[in-house]
Coordinates of C-alpha atoms and ligand atoms in Angstrom, one line a residue:
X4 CA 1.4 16.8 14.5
X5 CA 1.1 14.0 17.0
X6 CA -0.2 10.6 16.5
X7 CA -1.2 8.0 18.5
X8 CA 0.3 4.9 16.0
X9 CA 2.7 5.5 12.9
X10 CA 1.9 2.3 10.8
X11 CA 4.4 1.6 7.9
X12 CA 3.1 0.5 4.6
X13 CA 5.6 -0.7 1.9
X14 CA 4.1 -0.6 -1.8
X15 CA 4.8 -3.3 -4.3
X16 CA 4.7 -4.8 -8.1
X17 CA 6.1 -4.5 -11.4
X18 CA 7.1 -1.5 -12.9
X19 CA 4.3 1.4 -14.5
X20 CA 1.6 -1.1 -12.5
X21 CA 1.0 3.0 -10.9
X22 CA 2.6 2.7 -7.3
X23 CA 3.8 5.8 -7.3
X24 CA 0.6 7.7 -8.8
X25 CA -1.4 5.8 -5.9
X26 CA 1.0 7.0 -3.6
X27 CA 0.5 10.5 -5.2
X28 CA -3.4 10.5 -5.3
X29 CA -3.3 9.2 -1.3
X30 CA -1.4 11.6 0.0
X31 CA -1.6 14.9 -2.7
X32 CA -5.3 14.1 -4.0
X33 CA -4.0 14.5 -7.3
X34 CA -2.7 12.7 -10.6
X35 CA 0.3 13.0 -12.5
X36 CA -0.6 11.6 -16.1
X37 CA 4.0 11.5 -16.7
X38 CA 5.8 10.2 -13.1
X39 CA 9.6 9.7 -13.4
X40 CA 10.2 6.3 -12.9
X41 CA 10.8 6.0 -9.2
X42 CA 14.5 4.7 -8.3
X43 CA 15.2 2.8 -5.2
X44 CA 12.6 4.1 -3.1
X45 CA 10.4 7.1 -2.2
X46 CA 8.1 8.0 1.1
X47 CA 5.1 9.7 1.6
X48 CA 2.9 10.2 4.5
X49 CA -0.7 11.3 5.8
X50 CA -2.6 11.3 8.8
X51 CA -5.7 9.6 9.1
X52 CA -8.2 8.7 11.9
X53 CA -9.4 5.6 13.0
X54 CA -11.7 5.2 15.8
X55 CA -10.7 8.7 17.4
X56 CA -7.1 7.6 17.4
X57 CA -4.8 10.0 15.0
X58 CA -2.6 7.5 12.7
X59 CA 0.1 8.6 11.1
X60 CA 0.9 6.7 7.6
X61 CA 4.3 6.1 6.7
X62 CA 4.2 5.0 3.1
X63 CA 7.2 3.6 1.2
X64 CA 7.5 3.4 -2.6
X65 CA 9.6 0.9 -4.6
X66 CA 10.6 0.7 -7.7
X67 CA 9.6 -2.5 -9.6
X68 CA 12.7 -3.2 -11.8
X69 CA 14.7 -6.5 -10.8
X70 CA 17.6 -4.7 -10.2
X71 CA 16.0 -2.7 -7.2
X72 CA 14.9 -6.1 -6.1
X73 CA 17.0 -6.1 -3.2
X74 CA 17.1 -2.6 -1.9
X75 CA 13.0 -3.7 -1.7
X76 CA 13.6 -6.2 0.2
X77 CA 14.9 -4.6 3.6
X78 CA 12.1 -2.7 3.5
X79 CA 9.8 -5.5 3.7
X80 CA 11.0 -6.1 7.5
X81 CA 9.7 -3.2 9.3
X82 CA 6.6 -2.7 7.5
X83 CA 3.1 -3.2 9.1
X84 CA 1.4 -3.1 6.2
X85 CA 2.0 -3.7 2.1
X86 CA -0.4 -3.1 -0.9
X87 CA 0.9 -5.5 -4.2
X88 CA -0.5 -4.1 -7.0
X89 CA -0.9 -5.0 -10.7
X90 CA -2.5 -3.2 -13.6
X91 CA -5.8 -5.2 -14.7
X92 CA -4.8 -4.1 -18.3
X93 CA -1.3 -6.2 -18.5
X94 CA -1.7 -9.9 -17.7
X95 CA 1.4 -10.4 -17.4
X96 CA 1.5 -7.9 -14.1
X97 CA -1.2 -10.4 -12.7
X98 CA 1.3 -13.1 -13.3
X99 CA 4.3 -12.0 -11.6
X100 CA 1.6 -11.5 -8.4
X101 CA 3.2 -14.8 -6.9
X102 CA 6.7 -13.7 -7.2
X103 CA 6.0 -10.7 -5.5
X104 CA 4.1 -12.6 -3.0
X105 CA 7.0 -15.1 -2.6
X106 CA 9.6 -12.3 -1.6
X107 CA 7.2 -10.6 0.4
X108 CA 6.1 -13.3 2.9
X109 CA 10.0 -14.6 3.0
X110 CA 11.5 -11.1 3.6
X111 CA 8.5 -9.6 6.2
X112 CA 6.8 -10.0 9.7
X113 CA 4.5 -12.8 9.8
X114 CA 1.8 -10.4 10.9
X115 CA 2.3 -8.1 8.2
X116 CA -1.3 -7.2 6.5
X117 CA -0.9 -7.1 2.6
X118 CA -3.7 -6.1 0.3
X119 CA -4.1 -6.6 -2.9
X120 CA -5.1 -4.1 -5.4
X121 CA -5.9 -4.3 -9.4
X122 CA -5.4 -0.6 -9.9
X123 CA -6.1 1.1 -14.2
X124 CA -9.8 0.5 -13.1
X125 CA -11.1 3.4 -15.6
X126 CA -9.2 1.6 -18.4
X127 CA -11.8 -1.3 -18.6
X128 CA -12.1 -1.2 -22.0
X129 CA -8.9 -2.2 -22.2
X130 CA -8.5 -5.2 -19.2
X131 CA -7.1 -8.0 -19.2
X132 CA -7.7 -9.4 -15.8
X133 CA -11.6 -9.7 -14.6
X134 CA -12.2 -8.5 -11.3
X135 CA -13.0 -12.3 -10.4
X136 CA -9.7 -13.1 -11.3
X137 CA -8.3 -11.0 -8.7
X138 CA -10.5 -11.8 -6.3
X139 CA -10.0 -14.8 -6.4
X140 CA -6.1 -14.9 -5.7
X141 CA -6.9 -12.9 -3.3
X142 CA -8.9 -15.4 -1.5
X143 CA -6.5 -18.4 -2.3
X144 CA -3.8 -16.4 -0.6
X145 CA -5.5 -14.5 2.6
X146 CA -5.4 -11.2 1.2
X147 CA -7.5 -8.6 1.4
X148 CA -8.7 -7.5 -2.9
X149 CA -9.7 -3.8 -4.3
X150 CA -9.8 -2.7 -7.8
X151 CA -8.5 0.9 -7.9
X152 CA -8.5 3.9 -10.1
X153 CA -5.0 6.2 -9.3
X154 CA -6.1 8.7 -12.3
X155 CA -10.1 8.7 -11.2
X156 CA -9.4 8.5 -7.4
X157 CA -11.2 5.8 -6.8
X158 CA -11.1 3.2 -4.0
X159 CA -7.8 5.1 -3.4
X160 CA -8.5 6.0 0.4
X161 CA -10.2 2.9 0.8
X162 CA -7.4 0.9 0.4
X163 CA -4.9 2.7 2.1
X164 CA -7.3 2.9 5.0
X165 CA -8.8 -0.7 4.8
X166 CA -5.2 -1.6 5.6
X167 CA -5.2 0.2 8.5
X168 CA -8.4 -0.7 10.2
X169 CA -7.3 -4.5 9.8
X170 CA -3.6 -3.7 10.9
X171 CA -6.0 -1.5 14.0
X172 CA -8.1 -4.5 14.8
X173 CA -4.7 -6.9 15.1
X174 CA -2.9 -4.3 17.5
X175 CA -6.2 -4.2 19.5
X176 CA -6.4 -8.3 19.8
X177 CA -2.5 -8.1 20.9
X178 CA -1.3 -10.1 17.1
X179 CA 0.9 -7.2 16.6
X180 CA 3.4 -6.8 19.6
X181 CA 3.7 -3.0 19.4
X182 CA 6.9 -3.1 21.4
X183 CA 8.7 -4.3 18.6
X184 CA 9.0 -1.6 15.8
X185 CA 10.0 -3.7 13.6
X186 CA 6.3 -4.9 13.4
X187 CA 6.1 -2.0 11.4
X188 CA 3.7 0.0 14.2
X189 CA 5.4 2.9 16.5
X190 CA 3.7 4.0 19.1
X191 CA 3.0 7.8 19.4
X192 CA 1.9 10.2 22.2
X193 CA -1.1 11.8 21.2
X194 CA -4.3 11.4 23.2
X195 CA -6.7 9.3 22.0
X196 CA -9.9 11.1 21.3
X197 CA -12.0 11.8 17.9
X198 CA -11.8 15.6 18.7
X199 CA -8.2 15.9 17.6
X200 CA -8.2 17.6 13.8
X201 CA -5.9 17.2 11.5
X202 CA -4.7 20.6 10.1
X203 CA -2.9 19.3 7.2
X204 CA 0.4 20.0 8.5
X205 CA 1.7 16.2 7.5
X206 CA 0.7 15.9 4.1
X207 CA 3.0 15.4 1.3
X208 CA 6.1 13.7 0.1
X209 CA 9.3 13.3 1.9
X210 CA 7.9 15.4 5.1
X211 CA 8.5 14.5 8.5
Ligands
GDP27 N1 -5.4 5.1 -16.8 C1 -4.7 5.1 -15.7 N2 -3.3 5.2 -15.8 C2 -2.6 5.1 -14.6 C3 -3.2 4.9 -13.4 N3 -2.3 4.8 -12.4 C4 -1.1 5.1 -13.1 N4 -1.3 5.2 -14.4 C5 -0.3 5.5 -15.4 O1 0.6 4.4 -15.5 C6 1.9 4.8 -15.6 C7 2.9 4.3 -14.5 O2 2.5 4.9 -13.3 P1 3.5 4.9 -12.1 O3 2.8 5.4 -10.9 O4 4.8 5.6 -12.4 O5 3.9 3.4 -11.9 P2 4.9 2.6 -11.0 O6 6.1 2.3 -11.8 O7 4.2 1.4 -10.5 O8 5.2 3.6 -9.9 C8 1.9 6.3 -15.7 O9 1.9 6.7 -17.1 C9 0.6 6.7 -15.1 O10 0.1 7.9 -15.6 C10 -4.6 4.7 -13.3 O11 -5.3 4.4 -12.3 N5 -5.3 4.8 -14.5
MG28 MG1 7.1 4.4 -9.2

């Protein structure tokens, strides 16, 4: 399947925050309830379309644990785009949020887009973080904020694709220099038109 930009997305956060299961639900639709804990790092990948253009997603998965720490880190360069997640139901998760920003903004592109996203939604019975919390770190440190639900599916898509309307909209005001992959954006060869349908072909882990 051709694509007119691959954008690279690098996913971050302490451990069980659900990476991997939003990873999962983006790219398979579905939820596994038991994940093996992810060591070093996974990919997945999905096509999507933004404004007739074909996009491919290239999404890497970390694993949280300290000792990973630094494999994470050379991923950070090369990435267009990175979603920091916590779980609204463990503070502490919320806490670590300016380590993880830290590392990220030392180790990646200036231009990188990063949103942030309080995922465990359907537990609210059970949070520990309000969503006004979130947002507003979000706020204080230019990042885009959505609360989503890995096991409900919800605002799943919209992340992953808010990210790439915003990392769209810099490549189309020349902020990302598309020249230089390690902005995290290749350039494809597909034509640019809304006609072109995806027929699946790309979906799932570890293809392509
Ligand atoms: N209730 C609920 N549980 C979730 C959600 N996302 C992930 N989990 C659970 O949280 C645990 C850790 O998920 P995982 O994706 O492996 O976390 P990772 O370490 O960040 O990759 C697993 O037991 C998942 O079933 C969610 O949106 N809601
Ligand atoms: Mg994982």
């Amino acid at each position: 399947m051709s694509y007119s930009y691959l954008f690279k997305y690098i996913i971050i956060g302490d451990t069980g925050v659900g990476k991997s299961c939003l990873l999962l639900q983006f790219t398979d639709k579905r939820f596994q309830p038991v994940h093996d804990l992810t060591i070093g790092v996974e990919f997945g990948a999905r096509m999507i379309n933004i404004e007739g253009k074909q996009i491919k997603l290239q999404i890497w998965d970390t694993a949280g644990q300290e000792s990973f720490r630094s494999i994470t880190r050379s991923y950070y360069r090369g990435a267009a785009g990175a979603l920091l997640v916590y779980d609204i139901t463990r503070r502490e998760t919320f806490h670590h949020l300016t380590n993880w920003l830290e590392d990220a903004r030392r180790h990646s592109n200036s231009t990188m887009t990063i949103m942030l996203i309080g995922n465990k939604s359907d537990l609210d019975a059970r949070r520990a973080v309000t969503y006004e919390e979130g947002e507003k770190f979000a706020k204080q440190h230019d990042l885009i904020f959505l609360e989503t639900s890995a096991k409900n599916d919800e605002n799943v898509e919209e992340a992953f694709i808010k990210t790439a309307r915003i990392i769209n909209d810099k490549i189309q005001r020349g902020i990302i220099d598309v020249s230089n992959e390690m902005n995290g954006v290749k350039v494809g060869n597909a034509p640019s038109t809304a006609a072109v349908v995806d027929l699946d072909g790309n979906k799932g882990r570890g293809c392509c």
